[in-house]
Coordinates of C-alpha atoms and ligand atoms in Angstrom, one line a residue:
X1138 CA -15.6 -20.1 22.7
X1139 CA -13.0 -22.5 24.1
X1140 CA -9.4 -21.8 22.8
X1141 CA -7.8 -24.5 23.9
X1142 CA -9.8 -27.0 21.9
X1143 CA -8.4 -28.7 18.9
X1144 CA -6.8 -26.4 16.2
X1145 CA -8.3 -26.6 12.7
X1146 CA -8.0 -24.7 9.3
X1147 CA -10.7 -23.7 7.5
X1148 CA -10.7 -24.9 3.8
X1149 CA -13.7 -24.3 1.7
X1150 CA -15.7 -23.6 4.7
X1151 CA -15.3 -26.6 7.1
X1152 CA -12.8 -26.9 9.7
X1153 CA -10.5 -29.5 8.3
X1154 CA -7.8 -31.2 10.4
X1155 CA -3.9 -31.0 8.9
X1156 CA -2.5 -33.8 7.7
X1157 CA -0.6 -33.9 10.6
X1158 CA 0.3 -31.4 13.1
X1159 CA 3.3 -29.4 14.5
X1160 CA 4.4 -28.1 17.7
X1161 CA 3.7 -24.5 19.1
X1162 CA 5.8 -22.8 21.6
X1163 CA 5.1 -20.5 24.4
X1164 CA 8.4 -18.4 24.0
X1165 CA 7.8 -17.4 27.6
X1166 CA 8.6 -20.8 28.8
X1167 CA 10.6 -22.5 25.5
X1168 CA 7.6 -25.4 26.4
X1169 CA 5.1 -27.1 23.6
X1170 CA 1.6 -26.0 24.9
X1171 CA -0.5 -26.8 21.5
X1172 CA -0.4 -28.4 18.2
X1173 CA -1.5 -26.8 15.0
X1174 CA -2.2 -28.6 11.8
X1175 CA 0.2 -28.9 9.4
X1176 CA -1.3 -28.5 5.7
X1177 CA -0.9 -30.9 2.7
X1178 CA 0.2 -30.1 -1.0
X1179 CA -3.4 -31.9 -1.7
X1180 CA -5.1 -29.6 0.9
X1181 CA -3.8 -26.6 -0.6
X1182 CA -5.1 -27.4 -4.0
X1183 CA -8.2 -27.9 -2.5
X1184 CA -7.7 -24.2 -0.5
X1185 CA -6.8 -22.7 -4.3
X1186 CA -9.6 -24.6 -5.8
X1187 CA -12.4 -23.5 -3.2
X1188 CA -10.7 -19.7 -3.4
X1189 CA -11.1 -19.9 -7.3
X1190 CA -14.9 -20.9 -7.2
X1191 CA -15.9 -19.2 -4.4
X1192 CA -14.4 -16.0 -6.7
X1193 CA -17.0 -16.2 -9.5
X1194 CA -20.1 -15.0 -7.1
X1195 CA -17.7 -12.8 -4.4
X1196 CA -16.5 -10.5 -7.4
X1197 CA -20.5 -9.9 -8.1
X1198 CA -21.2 -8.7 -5.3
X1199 CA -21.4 -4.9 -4.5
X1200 CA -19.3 -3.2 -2.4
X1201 CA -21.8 -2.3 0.0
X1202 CA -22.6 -6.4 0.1
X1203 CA -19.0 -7.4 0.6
X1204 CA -18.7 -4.1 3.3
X1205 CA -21.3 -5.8 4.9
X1206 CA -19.7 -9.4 5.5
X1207 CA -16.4 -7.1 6.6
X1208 CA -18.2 -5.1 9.3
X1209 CA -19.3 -8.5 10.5
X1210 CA -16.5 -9.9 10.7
X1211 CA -14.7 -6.9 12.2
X1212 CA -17.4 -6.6 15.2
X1213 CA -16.7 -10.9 16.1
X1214 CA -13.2 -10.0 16.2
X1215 CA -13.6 -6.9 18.4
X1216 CA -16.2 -9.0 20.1
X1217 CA -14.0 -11.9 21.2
X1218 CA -11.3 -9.8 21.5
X1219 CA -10.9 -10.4 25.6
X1220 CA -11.5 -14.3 24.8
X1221 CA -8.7 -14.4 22.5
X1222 CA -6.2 -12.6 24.2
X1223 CA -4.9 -15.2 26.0
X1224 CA -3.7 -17.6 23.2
X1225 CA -2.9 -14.7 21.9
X1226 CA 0.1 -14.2 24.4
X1227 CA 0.7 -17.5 24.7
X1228 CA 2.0 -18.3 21.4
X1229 CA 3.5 -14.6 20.7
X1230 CA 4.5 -13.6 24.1
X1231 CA 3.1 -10.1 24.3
X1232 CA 1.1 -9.1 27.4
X1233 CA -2.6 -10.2 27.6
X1234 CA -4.0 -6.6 27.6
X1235 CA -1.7 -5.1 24.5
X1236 CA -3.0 -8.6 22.4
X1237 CA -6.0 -7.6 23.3
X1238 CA -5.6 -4.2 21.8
X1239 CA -4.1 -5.9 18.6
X1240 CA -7.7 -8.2 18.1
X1241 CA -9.6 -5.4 18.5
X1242 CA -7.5 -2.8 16.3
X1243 CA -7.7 -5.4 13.9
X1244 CA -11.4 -5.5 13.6
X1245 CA -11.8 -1.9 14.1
X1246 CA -9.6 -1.9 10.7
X1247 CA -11.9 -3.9 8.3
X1248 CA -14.6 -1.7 9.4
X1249 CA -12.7 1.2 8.6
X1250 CA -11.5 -0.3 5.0
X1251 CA -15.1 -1.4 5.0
X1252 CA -16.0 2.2 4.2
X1253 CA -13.5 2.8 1.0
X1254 CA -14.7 2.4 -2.5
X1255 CA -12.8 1.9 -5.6
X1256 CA -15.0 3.9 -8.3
X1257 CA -14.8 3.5 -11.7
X1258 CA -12.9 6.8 -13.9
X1259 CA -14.6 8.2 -16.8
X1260 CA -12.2 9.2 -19.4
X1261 CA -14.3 10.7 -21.7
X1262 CA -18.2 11.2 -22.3
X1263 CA -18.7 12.5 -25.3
X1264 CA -20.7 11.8 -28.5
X1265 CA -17.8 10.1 -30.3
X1266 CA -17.3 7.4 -27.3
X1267 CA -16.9 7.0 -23.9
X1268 CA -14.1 6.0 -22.1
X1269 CA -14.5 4.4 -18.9
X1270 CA -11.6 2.4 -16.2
X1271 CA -13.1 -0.3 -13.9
X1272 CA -11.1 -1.4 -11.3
X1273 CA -11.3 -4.9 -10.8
X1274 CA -10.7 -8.0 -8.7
X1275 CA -7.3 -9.8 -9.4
X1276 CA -8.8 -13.3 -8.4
X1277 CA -7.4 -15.4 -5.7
X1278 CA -5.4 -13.8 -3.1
X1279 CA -2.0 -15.8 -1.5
X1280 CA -1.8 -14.3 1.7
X1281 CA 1.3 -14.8 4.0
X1282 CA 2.3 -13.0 7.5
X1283 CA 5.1 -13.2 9.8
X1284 CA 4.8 -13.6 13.9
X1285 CA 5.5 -9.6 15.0
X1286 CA 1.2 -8.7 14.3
X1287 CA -0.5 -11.6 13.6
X1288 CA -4.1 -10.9 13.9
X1289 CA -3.3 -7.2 12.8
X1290 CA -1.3 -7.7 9.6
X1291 CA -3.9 -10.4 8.7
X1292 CA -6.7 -7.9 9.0
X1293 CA -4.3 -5.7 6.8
X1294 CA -4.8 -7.8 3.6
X1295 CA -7.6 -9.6 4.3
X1296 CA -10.3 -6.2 4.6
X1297 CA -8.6 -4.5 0.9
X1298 CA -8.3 -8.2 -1.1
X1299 CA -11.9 -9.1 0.3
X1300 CA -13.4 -5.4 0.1
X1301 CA -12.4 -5.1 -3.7
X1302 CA -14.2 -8.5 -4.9
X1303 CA -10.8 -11.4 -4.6
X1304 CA -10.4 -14.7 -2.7
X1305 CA -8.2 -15.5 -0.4
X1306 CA -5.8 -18.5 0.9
X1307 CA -4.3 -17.3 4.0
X1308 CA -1.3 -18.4 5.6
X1309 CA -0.3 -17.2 9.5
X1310 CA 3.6 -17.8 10.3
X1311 CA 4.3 -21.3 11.9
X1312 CA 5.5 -19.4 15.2
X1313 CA 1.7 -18.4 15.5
X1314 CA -0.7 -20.2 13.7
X1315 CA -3.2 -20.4 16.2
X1316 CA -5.0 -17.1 17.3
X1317 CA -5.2 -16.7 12.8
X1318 CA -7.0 -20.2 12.8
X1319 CA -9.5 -19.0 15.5
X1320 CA -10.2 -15.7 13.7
X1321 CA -10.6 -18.1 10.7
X1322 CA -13.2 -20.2 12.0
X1323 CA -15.4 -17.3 13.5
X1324 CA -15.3 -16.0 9.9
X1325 CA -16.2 -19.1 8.2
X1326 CA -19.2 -18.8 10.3
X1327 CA -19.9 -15.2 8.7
X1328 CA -18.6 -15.6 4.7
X1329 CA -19.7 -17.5 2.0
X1330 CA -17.5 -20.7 1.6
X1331 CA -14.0 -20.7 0.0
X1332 CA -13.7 -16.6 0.3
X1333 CA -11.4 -17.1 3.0
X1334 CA -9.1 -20.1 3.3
X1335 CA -7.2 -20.5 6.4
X1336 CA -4.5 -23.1 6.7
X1337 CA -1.4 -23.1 8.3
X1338 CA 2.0 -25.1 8.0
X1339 CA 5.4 -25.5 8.6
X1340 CA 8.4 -24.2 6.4
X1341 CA 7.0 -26.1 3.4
X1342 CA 4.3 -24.3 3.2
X1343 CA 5.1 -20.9 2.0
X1344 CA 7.3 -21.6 -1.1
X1345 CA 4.5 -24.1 -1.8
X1346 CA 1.8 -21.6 -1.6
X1347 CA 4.2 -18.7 -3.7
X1348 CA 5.4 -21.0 -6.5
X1349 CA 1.6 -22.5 -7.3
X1350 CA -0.1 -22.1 -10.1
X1351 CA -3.5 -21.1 -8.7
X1352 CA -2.6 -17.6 -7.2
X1353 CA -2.9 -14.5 -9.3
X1354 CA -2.0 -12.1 -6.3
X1355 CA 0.8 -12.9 -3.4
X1356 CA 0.5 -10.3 -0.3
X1357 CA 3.2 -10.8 1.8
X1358 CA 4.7 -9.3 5.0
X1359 CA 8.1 -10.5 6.3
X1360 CA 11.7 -10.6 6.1
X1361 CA 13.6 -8.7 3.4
X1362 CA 15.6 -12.1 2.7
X1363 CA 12.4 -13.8 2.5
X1364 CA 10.8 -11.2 0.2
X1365 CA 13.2 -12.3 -2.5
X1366 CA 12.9 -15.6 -2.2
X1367 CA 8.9 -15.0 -2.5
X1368 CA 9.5 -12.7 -5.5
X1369 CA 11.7 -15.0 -7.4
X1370 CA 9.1 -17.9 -7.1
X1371 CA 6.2 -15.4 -8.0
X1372 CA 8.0 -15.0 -11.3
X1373 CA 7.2 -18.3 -12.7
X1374 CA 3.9 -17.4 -13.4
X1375 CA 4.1 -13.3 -13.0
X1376 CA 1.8 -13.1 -9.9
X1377 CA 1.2 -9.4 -9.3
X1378 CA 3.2 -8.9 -5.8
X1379 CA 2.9 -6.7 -2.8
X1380 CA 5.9 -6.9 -0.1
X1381 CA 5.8 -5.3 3.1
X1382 CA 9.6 -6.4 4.5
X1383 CA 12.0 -5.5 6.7
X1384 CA 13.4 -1.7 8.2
X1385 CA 16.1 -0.4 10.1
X1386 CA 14.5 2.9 11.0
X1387 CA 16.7 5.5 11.8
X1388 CA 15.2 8.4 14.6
X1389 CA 16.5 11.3 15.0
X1390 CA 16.3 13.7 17.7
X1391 CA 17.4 17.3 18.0
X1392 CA 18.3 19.2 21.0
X1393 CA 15.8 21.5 21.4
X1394 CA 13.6 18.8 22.1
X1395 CA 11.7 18.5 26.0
X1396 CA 13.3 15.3 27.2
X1397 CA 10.6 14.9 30.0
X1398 CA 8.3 15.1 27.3
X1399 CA 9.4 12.6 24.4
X1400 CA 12.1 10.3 26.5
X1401 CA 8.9 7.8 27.5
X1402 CA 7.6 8.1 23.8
X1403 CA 11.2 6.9 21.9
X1404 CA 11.3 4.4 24.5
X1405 CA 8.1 3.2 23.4
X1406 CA 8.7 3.9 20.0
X1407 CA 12.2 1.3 20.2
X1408 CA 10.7 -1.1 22.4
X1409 CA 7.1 -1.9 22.2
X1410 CA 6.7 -5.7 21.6
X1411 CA 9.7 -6.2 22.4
X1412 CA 11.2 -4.0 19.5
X1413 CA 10.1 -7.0 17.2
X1414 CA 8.1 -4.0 15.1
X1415 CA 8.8 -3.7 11.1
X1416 CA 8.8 0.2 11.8
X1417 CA 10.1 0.9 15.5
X1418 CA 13.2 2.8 15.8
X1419 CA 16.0 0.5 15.2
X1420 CA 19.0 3.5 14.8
X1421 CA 18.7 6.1 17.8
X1422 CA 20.2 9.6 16.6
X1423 CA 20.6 12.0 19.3
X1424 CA 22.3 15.4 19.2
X1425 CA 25.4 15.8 21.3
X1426 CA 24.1 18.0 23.4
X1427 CA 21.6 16.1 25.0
X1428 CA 22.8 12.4 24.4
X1429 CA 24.1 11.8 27.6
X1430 CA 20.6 13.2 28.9
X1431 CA 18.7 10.7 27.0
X1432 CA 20.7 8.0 27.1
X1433 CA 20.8 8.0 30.9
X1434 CA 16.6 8.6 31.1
X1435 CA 16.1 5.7 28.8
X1436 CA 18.1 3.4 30.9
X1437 CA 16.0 4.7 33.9
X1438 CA 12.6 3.6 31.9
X1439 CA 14.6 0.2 30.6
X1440 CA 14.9 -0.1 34.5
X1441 CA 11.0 -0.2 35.1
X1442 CA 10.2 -1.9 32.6
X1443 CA 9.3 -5.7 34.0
X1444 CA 10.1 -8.1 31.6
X1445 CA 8.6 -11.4 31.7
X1446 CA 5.7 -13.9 31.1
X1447 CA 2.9 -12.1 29.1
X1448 CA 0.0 -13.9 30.9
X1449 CA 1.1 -12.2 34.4
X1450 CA -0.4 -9.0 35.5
X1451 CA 2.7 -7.3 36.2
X1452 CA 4.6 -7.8 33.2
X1453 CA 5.4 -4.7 30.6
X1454 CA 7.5 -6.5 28.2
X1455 CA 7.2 -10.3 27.2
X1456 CA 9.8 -12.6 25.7
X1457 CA 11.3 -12.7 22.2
X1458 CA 9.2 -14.6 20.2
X1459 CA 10.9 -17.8 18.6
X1460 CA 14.1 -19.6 19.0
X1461 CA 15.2 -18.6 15.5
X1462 CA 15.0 -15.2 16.9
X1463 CA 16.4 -15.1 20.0
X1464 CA 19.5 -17.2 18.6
X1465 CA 19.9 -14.5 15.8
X1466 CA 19.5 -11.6 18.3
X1467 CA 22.1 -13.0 20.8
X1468 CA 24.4 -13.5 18.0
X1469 CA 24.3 -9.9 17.5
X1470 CA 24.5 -9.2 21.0
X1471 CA 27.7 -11.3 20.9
X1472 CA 29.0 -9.6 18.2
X1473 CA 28.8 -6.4 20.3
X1474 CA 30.3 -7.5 22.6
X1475 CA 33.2 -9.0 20.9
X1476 CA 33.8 -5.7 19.2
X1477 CA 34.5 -4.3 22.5
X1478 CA 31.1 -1.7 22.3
X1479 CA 30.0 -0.2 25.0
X1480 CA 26.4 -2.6 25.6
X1481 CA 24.4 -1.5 28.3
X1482 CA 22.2 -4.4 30.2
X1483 CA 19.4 -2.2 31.8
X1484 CA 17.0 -4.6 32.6
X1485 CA 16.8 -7.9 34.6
X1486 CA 15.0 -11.0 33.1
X1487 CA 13.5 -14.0 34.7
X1488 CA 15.4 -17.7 34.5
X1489 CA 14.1 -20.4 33.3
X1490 CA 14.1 -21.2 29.5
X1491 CA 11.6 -18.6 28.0
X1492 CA 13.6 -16.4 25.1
X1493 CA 14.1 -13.5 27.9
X1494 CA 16.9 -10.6 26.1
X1495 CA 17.0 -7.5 28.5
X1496 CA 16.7 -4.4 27.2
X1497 CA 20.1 -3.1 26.1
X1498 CA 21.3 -0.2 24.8
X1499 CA 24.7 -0.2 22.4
X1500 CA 26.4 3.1 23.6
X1501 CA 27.2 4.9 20.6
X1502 CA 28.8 2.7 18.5
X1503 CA 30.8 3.0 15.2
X1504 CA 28.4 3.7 12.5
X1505 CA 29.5 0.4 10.6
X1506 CA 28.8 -2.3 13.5
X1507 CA 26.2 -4.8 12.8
X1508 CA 24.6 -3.6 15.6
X1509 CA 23.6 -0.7 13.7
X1510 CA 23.6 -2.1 9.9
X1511 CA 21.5 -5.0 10.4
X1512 CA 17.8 -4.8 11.7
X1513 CA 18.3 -6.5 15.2
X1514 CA 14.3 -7.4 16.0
X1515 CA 14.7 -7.3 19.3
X1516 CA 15.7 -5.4 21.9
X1517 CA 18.9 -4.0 21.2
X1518 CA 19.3 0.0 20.4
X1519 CA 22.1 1.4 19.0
X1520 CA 22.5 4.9 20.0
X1521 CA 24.9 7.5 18.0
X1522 CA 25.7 10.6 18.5
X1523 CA 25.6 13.6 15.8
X1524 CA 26.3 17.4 15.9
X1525 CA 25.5 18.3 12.2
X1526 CA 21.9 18.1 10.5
X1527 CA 23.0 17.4 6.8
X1528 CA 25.3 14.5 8.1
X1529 CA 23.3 12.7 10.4
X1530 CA 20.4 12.8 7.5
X1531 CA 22.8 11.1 4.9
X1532 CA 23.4 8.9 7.9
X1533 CA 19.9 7.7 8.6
X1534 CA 19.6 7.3 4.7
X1535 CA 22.7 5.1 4.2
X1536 CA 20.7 2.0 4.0
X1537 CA 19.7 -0.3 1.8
X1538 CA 16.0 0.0 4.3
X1539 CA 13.4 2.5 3.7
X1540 CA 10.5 1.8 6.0
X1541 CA 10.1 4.5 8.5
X1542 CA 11.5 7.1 10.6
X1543 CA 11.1 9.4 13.0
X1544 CA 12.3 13.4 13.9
X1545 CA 11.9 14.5 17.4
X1546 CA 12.3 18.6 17.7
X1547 CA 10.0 22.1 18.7
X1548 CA 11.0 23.2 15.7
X1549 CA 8.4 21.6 13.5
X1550 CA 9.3 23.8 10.5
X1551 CA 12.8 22.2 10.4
X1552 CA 11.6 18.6 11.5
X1553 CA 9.4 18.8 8.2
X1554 CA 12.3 19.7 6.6
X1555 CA 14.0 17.0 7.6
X1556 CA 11.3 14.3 7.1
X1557 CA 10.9 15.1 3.6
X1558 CA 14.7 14.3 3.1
X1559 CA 14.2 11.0 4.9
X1560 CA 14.1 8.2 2.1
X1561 CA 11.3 6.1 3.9
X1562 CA 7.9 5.6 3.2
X1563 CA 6.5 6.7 6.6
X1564 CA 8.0 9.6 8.6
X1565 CA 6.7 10.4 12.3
X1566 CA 7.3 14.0 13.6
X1567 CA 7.2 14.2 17.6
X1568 CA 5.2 10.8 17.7
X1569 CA 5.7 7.3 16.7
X1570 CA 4.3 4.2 15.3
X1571 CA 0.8 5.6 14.4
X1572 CA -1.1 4.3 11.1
X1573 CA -4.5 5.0 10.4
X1574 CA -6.4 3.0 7.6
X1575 CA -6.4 5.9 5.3
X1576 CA -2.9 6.7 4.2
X1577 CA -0.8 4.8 2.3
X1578 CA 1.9 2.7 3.8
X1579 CA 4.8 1.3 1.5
X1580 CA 8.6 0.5 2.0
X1581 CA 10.9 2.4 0.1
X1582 CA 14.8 0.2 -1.4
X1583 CA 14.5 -2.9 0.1
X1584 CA 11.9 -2.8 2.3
X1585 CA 9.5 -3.4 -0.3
X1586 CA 7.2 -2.5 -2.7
X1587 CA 3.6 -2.0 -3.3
X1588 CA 1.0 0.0 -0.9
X1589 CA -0.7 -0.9 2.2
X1590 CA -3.8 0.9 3.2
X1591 CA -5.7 3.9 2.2
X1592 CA -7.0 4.2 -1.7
X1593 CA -3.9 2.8 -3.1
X1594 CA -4.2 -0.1 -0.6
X1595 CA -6.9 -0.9 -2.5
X1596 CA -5.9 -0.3 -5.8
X1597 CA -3.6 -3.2 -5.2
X1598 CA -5.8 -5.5 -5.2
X1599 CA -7.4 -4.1 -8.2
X1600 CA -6.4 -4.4 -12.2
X1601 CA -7.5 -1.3 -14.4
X1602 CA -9.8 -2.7 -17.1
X1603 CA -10.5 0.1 -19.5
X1604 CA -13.8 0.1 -21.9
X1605 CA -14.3 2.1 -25.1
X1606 CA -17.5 2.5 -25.9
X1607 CA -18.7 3.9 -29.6
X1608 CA -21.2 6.3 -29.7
X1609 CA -22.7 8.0 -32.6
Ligands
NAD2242 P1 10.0 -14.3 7.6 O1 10.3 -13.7 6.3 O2 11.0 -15.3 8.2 O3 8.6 -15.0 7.6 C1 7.4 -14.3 7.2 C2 6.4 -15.3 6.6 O4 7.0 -15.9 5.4 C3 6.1 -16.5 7.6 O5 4.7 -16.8 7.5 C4 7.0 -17.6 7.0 O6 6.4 -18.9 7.3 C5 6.9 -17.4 5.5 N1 8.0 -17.9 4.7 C6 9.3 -18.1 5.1 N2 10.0 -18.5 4.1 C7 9.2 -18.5 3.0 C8 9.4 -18.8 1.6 N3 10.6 -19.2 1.1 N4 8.4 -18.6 0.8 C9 7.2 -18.2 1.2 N5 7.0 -17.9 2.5 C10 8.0 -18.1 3.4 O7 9.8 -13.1 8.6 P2 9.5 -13.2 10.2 O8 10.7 -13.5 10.9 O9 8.3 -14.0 10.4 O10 9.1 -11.6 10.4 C11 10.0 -10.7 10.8 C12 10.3 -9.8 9.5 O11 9.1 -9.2 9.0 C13 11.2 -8.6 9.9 O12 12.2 -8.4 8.9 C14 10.2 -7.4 9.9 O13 10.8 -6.2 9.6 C15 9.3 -7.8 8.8 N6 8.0 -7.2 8.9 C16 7.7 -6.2 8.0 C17 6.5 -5.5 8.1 C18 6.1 -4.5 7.1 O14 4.9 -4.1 7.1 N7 7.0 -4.0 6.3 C19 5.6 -5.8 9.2 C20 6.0 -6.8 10.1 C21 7.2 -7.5 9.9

């Protein structure tokens, strides 16, 4: 497969050209290296209208028929994983080997969704009537992701909305368009035509895609700001909605804990891509005790960690991933800074005009700083200290978040304790940033609502249809 070739979105099964095209960046050097097409108001009708009659035979088939096309399209995408790595990282900056890892979780994913069945619930059976609940398809599926997971969030929605018997018009972020419109193509090759649309635009695009007519689902993953906007628009018509948005995931860790042990893992858990992760640890809790200890060890790791161009070998971390980012990120940097915190530089970053931000740490800073209010996206920990339990619980829950967090300590007894107090909807004990396909992920407060994953992943898809039958 080349990858470099020209860009095209996939509307009722043929690769269509955009109306006209737009730039993409490589964030790692700030430079245009490809164009991607930009998608029409008349070209998304003709998405919707494909979606809608491509519906009528998808929502017939069985599940084990629509499993089928999933497992397929899963193995291409684990298949072409290696190919696709490298546009991968250069439109979204991460290293070549961790996109990898993304393509191919994502295809492992529909194959594990592949396996789930909605069945239908019987009420009641007995000689006066019976009761039954199907669960079915909404229709046509508006799909819309940010830059953070592209191929991965994708996979997210598209393995449930496909799986339970809907359509889909998907959109990828205009920061990364391009890896999405590959996936798209190898799929058209696999589904029936119009089951999955892929097009892809600039700003336009999404409020034209949330405020039309044509969708009876939106499924969207960004920004809590966003999320509104997408929420008011789905109101015209009452669209059924499922938002994944933003978090400002508070961590804490007690002192009992082994810091050779878990320092590596919270500095994975803050940092991975760049700390541009809905649920990485955005608020770093540490007990007195040991806060020195940690703080200190995470610098040494910050220290290691080569920052740089993704396509390289030898680079750990790559840049931030957009302009728009980096300019909001460095604003709060500034902001830091101007408050007179105490913001630790622990890494070097290469010149040149790629969105480079060091890793810094913000040395424990008042609990009302932006720094620790607002969800950075990037690679800026706050770290705070606490001595009691009770207090620096109601501090991890004072916000208007509720995403994830995270409890570090031997003591798992206690740590259970205190994730059940945390007012997230994920909560890791002594690891971090695992999801499997099975268990349910939602945001609590602002971070959204609606389920990801496991059965009532699926169920949102779904619309209970409940049939009385007479007997007797
Ligand atoms: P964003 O909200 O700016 O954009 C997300 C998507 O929405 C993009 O495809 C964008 O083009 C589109 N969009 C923008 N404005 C729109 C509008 N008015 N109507 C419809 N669509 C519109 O978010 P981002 O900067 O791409 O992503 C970062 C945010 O996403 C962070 O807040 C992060 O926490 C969140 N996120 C959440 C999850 C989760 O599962 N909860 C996962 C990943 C990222």
């Amino acid at each position: 497969m080349d990858m470099l070739e020209d860009f095209n979105m996939i509307i009722d099964g043929k690769s269509v050209a955009g109306a006209s095209n737009f730039d993409v960046i490589n964030p790692a050097t700030g430079e245009i290296f490809a164009k991607a097409p930009d998608c029409s108001e008349a070209q998304l009708d003709e998405a919707i209208a494909s979606s809608r009659q491509a519906f009528l035979s998808w929502k017939k088939l069985s599940y084990e028929e629509r499993a089928g096309y999933l497992n397929e399209m899963g193995q291409a995408l684990i298949d072409n994983a290696g190919e696709m790595a490298r546009l991968f990282t250069l439109e979204q900056g991460r290293p070549v080997a961790l996109a990898q890892a993304e393509i191919t979780n994502g295809g492992e994913w529909m194959q594990s969704i592949a396996k789930m069945r909605v069945e239908a619930d019987i009420h009641e059976d007995s000689d006066q009537q019976l009761v039954k609940t199907h669960h079915v398809p909404l229709g046509v599926v508006c799909t819309i992701v940010p830059w953070n997971f592209p191929i991965s969030l994708a996979a997210w929605k598209i393995a449930p909305a496909l799986l339970t018997g809907n359509t889909m018009v998907l959109k990828p972020s205009p920061f990364t368009p391009l890896s999405t419109l590959v996936m798209g193509k190898m799929f058209a090759d696999i589904l029936p035509a119009g089951v999955l649309n892929i097009i892809s635009g600039g700003d336009n695009l999404g409020p034209w895609m949330t405020s039309h007519p044509g969708f009876d689902k939106i499924a969207f993953t960004g920004s809590t700001a966003t999320g509104k906007r997408v929420m008011e628009s789905a109101s015209k018509n009452l669209k059924s909605l499922t938002l994944e948005l933003g978090g400002n995931d508070a961590a804490i860790v007690m002192p009992d804990v082994d810091l050779d042990e878990v320092a590596g893992k919270i500095f994975f858990g803050s940092f991975f891509n760049t700390a541009q992760i809905c649920v990485a640890t955005k608020r770093l809790y540490v007990h007195e005790d040991i806060y020195d200890d940690l703080r200190d060890r995470l610098i040494a790791i910050a220290k290691t960690t080569k920052i740089g161009d993704g396509t390289k070998q030898d680079t750990d971390m790559g840049p931030i991933q957009n302009k728009r980012q980096y300019d909001r990120v460095q604003e709060l940097l500034g902001d830091a800074k101007k408050a007179d915190l105490t913001v630790i530089e622990c890494s070097d970053i290469p010149d040149g005009k790629g969105y480079f931000i060091p890793i810094t740490i913000v040395d424990n800073p008042p609990e009302q700083s932006r720094v620790v209010q607002e969800e950075a996206f990037g690679p800026i920990l706050p770290m705070l200290k606490f001595s009691d339990v009770d207090d620096v619980v109601a501090r991890a829950n004072a916000s208007d978040y509720g995403l994830a967090g995270a409890v570090w300590s031997k003591d798992t007894d206690k740590a259970m304790a205190i994730a059940l107090e945390m007012e997230t909807g994920v909560v890791w004990i002594n690891q971090n940033l695992i999801m499997i396909p099975g268990a349910p992920f939602a945001g609590h407060k602002q971070s959204g609502f609606g389920v990801e994953n496991g059965m009532e992943g699926l169920l949102e898809y779904t619309v209970p249809k409940s049939i009385y039958l007479a007997r007797g």
